[in-house]
Short mmCIF file of C-alpha atoms in Angstrom, two decimals:
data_model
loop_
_atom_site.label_atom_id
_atom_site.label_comp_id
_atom_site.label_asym_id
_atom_site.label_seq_id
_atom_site.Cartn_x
_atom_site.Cartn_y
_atom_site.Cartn_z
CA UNK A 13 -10.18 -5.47 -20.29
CA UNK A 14 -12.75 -2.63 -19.96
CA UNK A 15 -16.28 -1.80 -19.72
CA UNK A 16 -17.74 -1.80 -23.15
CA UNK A 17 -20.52 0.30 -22.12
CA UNK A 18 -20.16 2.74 -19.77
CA UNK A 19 -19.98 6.91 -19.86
CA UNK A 20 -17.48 7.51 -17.60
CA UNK A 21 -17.43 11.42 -17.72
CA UNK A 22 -21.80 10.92 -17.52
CA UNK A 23 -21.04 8.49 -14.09
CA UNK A 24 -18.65 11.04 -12.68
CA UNK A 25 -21.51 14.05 -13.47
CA UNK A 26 -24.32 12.55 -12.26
CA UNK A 27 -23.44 9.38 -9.91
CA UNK A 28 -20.18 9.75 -8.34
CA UNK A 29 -20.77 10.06 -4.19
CA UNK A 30 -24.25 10.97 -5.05
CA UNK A 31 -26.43 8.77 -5.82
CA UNK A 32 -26.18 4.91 -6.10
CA UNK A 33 -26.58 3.45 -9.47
CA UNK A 34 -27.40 0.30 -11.09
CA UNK A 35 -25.49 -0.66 -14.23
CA UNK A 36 -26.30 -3.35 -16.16
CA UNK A 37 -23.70 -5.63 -17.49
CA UNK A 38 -21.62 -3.67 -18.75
CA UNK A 39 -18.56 -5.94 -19.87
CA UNK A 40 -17.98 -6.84 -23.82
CA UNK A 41 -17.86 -10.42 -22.04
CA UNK A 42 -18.13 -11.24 -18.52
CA UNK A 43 -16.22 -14.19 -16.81
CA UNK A 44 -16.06 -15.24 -13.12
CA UNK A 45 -12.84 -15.03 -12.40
CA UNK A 46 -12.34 -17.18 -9.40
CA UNK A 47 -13.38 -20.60 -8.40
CA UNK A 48 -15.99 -20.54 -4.93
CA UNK A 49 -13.40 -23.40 -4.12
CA UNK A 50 -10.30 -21.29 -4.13
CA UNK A 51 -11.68 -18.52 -1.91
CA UNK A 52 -12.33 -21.14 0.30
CA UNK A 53 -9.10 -22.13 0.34
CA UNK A 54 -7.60 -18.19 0.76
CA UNK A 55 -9.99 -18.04 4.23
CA UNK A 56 -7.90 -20.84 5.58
CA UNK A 57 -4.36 -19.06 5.04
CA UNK A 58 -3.07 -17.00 7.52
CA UNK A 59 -2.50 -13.36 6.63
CA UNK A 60 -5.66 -13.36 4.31
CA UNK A 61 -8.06 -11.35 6.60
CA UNK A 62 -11.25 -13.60 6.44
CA UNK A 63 -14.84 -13.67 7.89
CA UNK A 64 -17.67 -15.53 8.17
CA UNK A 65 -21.46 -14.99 8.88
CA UNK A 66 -23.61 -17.41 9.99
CA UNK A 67 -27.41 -16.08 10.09
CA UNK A 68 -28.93 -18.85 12.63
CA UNK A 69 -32.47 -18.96 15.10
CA UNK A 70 -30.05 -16.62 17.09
CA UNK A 71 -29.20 -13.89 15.02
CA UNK A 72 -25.85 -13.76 13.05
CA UNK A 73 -23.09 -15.07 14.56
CA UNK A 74 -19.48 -13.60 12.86
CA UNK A 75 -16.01 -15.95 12.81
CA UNK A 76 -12.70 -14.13 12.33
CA UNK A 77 -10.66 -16.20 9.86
CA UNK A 78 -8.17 -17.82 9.21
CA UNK A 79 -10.72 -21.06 9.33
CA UNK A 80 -10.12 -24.38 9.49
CA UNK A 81 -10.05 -26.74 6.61
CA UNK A 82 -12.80 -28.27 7.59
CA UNK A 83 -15.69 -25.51 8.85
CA UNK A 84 -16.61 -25.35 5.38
CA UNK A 85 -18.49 -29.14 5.60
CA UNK A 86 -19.48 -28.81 9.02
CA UNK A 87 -21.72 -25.74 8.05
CA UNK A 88 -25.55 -26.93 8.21
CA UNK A 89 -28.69 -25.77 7.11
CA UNK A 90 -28.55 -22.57 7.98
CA UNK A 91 -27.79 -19.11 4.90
CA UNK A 92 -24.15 -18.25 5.43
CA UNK A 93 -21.61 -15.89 3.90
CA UNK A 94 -17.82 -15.63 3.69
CA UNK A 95 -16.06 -12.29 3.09
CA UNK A 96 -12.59 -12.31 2.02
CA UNK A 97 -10.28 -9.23 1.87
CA UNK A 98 -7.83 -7.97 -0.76
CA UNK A 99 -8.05 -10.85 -2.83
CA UNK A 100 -6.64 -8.64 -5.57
CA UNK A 101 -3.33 -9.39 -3.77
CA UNK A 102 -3.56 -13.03 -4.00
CA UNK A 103 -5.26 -13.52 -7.21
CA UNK A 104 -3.55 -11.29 -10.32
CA UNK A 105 -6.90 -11.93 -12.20
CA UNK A 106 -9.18 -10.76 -9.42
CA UNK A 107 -6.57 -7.71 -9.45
CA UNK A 108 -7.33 -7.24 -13.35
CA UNK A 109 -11.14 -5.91 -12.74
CA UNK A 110 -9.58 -2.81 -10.79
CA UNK A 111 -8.26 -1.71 -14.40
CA UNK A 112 -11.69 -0.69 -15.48
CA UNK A 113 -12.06 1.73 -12.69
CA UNK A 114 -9.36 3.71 -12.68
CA UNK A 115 -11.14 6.55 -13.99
CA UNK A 116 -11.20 7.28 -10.17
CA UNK A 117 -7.11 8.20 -9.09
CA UNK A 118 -5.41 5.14 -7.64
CA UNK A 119 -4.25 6.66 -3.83
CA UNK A 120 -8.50 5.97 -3.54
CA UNK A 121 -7.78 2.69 -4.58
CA UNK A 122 -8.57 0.07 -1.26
CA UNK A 123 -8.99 -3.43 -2.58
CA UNK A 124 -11.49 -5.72 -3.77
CA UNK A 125 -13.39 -8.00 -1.14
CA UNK A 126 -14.83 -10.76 -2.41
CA UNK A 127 -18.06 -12.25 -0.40
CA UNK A 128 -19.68 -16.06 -1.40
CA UNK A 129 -23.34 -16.68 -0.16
CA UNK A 130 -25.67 -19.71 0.19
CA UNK A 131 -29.39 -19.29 -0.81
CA UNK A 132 -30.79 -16.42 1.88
CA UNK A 133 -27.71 -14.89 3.29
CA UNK A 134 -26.05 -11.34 3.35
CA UNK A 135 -24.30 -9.45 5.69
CA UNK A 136 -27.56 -7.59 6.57
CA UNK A 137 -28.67 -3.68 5.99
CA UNK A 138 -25.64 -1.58 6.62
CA UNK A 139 -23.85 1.46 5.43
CA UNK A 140 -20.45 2.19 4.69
CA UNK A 141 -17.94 5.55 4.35
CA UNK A 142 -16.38 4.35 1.26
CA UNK A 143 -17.41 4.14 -2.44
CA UNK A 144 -18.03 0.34 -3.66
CA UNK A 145 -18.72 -0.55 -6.99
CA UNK A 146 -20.36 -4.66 -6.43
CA UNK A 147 -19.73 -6.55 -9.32
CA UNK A 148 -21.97 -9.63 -9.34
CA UNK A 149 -19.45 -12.00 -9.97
CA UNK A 150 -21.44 -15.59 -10.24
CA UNK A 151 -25.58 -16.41 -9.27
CA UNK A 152 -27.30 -13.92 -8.68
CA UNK A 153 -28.25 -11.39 -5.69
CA UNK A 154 -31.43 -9.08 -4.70
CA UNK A 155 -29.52 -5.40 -4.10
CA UNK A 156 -32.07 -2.88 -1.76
CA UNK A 157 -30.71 0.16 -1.09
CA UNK A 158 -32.02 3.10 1.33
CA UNK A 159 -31.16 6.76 2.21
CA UNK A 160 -27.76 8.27 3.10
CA UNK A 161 -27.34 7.37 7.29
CA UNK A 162 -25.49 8.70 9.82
CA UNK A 163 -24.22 8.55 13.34
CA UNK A 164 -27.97 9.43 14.39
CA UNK A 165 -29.21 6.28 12.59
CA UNK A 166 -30.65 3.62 14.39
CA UNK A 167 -28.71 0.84 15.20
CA UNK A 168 -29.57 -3.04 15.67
CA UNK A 169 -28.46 -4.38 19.18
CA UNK A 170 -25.10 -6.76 18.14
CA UNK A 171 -21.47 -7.12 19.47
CA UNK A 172 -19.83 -7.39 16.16
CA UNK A 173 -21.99 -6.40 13.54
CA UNK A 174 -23.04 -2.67 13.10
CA UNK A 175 -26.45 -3.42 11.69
CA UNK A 176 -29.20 -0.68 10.50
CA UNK A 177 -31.99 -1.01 12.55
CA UNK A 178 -34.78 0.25 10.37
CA UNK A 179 -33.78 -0.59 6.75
CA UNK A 180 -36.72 1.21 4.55
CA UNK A 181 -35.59 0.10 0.60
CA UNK A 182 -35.38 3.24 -1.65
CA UNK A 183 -34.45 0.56 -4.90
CA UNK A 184 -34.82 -2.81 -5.14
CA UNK A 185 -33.28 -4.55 -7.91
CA UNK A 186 -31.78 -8.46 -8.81
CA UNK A 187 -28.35 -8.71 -10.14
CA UNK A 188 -27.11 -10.89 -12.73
CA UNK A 189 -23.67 -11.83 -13.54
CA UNK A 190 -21.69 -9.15 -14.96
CA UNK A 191 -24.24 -6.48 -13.22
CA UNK A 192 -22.84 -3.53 -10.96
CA UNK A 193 -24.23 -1.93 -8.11
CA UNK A 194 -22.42 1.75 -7.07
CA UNK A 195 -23.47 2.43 -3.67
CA UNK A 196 -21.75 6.03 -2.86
CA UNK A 197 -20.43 6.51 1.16
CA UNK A 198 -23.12 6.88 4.00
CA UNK A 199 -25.67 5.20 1.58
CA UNK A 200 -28.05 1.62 3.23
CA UNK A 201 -27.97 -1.46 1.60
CA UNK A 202 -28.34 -4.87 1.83
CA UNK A 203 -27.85 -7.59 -0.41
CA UNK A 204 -29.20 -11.34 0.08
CA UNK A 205 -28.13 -14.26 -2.30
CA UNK A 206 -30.69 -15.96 -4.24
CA UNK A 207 -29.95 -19.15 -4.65
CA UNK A 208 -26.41 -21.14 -3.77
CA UNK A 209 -23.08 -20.26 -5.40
CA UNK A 210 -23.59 -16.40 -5.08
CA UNK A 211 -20.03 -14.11 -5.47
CA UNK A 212 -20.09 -10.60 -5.38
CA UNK A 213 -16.64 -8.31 -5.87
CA UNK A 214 -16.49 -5.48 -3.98
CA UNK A 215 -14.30 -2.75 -5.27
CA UNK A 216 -13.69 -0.37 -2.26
CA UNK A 217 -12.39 3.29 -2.28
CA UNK A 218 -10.92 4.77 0.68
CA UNK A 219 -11.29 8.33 1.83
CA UNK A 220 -9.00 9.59 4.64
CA UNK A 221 -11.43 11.15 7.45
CA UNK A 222 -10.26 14.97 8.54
CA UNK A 223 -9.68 12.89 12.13
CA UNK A 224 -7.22 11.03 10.24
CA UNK A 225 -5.08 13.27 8.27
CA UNK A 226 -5.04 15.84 11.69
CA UNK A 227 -3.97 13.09 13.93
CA UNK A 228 -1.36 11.42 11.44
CA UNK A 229 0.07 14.73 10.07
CA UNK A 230 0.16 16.66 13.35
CA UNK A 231 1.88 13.35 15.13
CA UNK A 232 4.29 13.19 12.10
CA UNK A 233 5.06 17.26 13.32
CA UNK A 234 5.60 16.55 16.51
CA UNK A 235 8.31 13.91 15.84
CA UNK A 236 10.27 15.78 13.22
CA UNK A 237 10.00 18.63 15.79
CA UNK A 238 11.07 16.92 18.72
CA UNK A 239 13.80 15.35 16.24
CA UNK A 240 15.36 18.80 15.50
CA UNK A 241 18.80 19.70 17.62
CA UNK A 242 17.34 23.18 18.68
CA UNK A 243 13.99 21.35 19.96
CA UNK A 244 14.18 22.46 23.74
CA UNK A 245 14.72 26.05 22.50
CA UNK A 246 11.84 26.17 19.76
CA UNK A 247 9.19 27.71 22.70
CA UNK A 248 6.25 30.50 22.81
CA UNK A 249 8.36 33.58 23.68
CA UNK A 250 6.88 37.12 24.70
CA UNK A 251 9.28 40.08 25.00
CA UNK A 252 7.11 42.74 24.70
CA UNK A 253 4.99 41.66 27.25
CA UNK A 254 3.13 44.45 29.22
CA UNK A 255 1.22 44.67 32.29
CA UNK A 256 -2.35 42.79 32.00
CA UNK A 257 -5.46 43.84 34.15
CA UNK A 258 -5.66 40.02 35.90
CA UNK A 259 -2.84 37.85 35.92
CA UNK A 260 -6.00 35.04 35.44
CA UNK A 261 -6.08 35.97 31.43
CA UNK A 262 -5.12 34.22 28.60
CA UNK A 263 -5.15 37.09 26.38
CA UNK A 264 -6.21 37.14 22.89
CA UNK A 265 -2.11 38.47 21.67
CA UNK A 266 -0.94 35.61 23.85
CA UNK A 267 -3.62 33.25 21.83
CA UNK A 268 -2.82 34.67 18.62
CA UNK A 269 1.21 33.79 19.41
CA UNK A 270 0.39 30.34 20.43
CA UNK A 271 -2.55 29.51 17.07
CA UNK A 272 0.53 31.07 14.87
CA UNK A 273 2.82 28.59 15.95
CA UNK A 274 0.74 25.86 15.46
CA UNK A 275 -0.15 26.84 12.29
CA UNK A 276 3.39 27.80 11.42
CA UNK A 277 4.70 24.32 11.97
CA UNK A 278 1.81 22.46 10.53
CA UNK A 279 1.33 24.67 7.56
CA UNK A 280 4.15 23.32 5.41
CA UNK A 281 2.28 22.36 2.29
CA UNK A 282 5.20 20.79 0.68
CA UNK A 283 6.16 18.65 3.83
CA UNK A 284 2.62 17.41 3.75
CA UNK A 285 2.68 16.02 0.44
CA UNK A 286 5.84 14.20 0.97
CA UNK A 287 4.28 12.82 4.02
CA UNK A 288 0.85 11.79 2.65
CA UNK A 289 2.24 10.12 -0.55
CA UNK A 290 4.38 8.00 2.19
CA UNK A 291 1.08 7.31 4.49
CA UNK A 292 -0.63 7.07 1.79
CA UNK A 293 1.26 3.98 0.06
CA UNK A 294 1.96 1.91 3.32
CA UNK A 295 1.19 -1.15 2.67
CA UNK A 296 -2.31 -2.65 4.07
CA UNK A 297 -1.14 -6.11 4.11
CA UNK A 298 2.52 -6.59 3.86
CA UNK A 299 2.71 -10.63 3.80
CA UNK A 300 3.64 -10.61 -0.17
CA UNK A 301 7.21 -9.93 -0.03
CA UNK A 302 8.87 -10.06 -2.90
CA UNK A 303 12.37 -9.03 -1.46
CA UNK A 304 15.46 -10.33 -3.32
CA UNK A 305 17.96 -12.69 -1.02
CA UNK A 306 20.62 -10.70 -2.52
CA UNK A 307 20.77 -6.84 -3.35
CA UNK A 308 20.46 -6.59 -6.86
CA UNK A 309 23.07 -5.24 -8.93
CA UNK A 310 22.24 -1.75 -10.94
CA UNK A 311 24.12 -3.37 -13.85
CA UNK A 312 22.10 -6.12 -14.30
CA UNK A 313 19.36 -4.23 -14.23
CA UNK A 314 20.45 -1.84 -16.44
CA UNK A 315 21.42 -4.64 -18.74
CA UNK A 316 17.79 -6.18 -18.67
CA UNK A 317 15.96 -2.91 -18.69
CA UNK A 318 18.01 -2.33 -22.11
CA UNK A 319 16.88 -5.74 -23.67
CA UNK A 320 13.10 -4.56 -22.93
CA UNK A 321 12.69 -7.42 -20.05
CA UNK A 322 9.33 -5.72 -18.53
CA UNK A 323 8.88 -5.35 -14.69
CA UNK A 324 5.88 -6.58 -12.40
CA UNK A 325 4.44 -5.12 -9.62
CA UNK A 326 4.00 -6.33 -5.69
CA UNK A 327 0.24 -6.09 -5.70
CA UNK A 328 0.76 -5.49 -1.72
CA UNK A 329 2.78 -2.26 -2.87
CA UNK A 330 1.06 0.54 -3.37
CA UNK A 331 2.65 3.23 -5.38
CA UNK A 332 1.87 7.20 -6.27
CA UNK A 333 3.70 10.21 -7.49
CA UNK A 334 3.46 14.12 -6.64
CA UNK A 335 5.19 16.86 -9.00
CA UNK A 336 7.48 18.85 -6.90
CA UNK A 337 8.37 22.16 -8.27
CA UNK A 338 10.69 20.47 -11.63
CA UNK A 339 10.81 17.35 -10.28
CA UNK A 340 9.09 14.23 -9.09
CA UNK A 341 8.43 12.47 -6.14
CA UNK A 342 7.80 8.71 -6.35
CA UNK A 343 5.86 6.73 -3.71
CA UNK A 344 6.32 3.29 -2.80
CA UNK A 345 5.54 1.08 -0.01
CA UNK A 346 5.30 4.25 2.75
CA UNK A 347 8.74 5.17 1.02
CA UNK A 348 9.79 8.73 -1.15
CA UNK A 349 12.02 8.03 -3.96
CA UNK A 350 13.67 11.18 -6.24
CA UNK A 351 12.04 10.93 -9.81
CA UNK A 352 14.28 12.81 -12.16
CA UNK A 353 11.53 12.11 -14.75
CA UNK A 354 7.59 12.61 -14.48
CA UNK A 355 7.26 10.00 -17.38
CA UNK A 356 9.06 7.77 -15.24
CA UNK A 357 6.86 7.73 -12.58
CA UNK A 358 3.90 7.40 -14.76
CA UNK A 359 5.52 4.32 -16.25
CA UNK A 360 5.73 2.80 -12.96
CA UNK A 361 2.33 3.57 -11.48
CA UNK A 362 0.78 2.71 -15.22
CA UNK A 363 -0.29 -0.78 -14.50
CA UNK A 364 0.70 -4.34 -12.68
CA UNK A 365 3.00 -4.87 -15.87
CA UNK A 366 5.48 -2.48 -16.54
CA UNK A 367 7.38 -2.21 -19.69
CA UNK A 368 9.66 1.28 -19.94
CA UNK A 369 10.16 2.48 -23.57
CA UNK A 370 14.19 2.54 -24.73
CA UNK A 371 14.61 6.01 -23.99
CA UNK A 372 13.24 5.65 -20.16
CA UNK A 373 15.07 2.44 -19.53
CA UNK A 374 18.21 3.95 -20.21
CA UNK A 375 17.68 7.91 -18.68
CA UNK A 376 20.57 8.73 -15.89
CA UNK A 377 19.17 7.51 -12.71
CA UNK A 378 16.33 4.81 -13.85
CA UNK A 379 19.12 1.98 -13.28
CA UNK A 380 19.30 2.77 -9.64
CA UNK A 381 15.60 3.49 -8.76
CA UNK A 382 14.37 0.55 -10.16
CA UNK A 383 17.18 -1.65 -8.30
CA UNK A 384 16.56 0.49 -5.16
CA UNK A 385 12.23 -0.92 -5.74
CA UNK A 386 13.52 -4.32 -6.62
CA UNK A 387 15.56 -4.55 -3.35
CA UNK A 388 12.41 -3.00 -1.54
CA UNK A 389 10.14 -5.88 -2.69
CA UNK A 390 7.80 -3.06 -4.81
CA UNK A 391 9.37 -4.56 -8.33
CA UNK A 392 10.36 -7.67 -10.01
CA UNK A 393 11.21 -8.82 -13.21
CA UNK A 394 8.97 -10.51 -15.18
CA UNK A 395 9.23 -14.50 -15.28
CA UNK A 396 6.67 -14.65 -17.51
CA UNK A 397 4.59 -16.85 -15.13
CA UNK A 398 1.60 -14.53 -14.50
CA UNK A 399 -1.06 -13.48 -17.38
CA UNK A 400 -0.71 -9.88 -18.42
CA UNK A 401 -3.37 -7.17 -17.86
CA UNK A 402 -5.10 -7.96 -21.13
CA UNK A 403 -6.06 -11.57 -19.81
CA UNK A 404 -8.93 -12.60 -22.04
CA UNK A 405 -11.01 -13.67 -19.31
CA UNK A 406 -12.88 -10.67 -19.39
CA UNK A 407 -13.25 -8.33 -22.38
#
């Protein structure tokens, strides 16, 4: 699966958190790949995270999922949507259209949200902080998008909906099926169904904010700080203090001792990589476990990694690797995991199927890291159950 016609390195120029951009069907053969039926059904299971918009006399009124089996019939007249998270995790050919865009790294990887609209409905003109490629997925949709926003932009007044007030279009344009819409972060846009039967598949990318990585990194400090034996001890000290004009003064030597120390103990580049990789891959939603009843047994998987038996992924598990000095670090599930091998690591983060090559499967040390991700739920072996990632639902 791919996109037939697309200039990747052009996108990445001219597009990419710049500009939104329509692309017209760009598949070698587009195929809806999931039923309007069976995301119905996902919004009624717990642990799928699940909304739905109903655009009455009132003003939209939103529903937290999971819904009941029967709110779908007991919808009336009025346009209404349903938005339905990380389907990607639930449905491995709804996680094949992510393949396409991994021109962009994976750790910016978020998930794809599907959303199903009646004739007239949308979620309204709103902007996000994430890239989103829309894939029109089945019917079709009108796609206007404004201006970059901000904090400063108007609002509409509504509890759970955060709604631009004054939505002037910039580009108006109809999508078909198989069309994509890139809307960048901080861009407006609004999208309304026309006709019944509309999907849309939005492929999100996340982007830590600098709020984020100060307030996770600088906790994750504190703790491995307050963790070491010689904690009490580690304080600001001052022995060549002198006498000051006004006891009143924080003085700039004092504030140059205290910023150092900060920065000292949050400057440890290495120790920050280890511990993004690990926030990084934490699951988002952790109710696909795929966790043996029984430890596995690093000779049986030694034995069926020799006989070329290929492994599949936890789509729940997210997984990354850093180079360390002459080594590797692999990441999986919010967990750091020695990588003797960079080509290792690559196998493993190379796609939902994973088949290592003879000389891989049997390096020292492959044995127990894959047992080690099979007993953490990241791994299994192929049962042969699921379609591969060259499904021919979509060229």
């Amino acid at each position: 699966m791919h996109l037939a016609h697309f200039d990747i390195a052009r996108f990445l120029a001219t597009a990419w958190q710049k500009q939104p951009l329509l692309i017209r069907n760009p598949w070698g053969a587009w195929h809806n790949p999931l039923d309007p039926d069976e995301l119905a059904g996902l919004a009624c299971e717990t642990g799928v995270e699940s909304r739905l918009i109903v655009r009455g006399a009132g003003g939209p009124v939103l529903e937290h999922g999971p819904l009941p089996e029967d709110r779908f019939a007991s919808l009336g007249a009025d346009p209404w949507t349903l938005l339905v998270q990380a389907v990607d995790q639930q449905v491995p050919q709804v996680a094949d259209l992510i393949a396409p865009f991994r021109f962009v790294p994976d750790w910016r990887i978020d998930d794809v949200m599907i959303s199903y609209a009646t004739d007239g409905a949308g979620v309204g003109p709103h902007f996000d902080q994430y890239d989103v490629f829309l894939i029109q997925g089945l019917g079709r949709r009108r796609w206007r998008v404004g201006p970059r926003c901000d904090a400063a932009t108007p609002r509409q007044q509504h509890a759970d909906l955060a709604l631009i007030a004054d939505f002037a279009a910039t580009g108006d344009w109809v999508l078909e099926p198989g069309d994509i819409l890139y809307v960048p972060p901080g861009f407006a846009h609004d999208g309304v169904a026309l006709g019944d039967d509309c999907m849309t598949y939005s492929i999100g990318f996340r982007a830590p904010s600098r709020a984020e990585l100060v307030e996770g990194w600088g906790a994750h400090v504190a703790d491995q700080l307050e963790a070491a034996p010689d904690h009490e001890a580690d304080r600001y000290a001052d022995p060549d203090l002198v006498l000051q004009d006004h006891p009143g003064e924080i003085t700039p030597a004092a504030l140059d001792r205290l910023h150092a120390m900060t920065l000292e103990a949050l400057g440890d580049r290495a120790a920050f990589a280890r511990w993004f990789g690990q926030m990084n891959t934490q699951a988002k939603y952790a109710d696909t476990d795929w966790r043996p009843e029984t430890a596995a047994d690093p000779a049986d998987v030694a034995a069926l990694l020799a006989q070329g038996v290929a492994l599949r992924r936890n789509p729940a598990h997210r997984l990354a690797y850093i180079r360390e000095g002459a080594g590797t670090l692999l990441f999986a599930d919010g967990q750091a995991w020695p990588c003797a091998d960079v080509a290792l690591a690559q196998a493993l983060c190379g796609g939902a199927l994973v088949l290592l090559d003879p000389g891989l499967a049997g390096a020292p040390g492959t044995a127990a890291l894959v047992t080690a991700l099979i007993d953490q739920g990241t791994l299994a072996f192929d049962d042969g159950e699921e379609e591969d990632d060259d499904s021919d639902w979509a060229d």
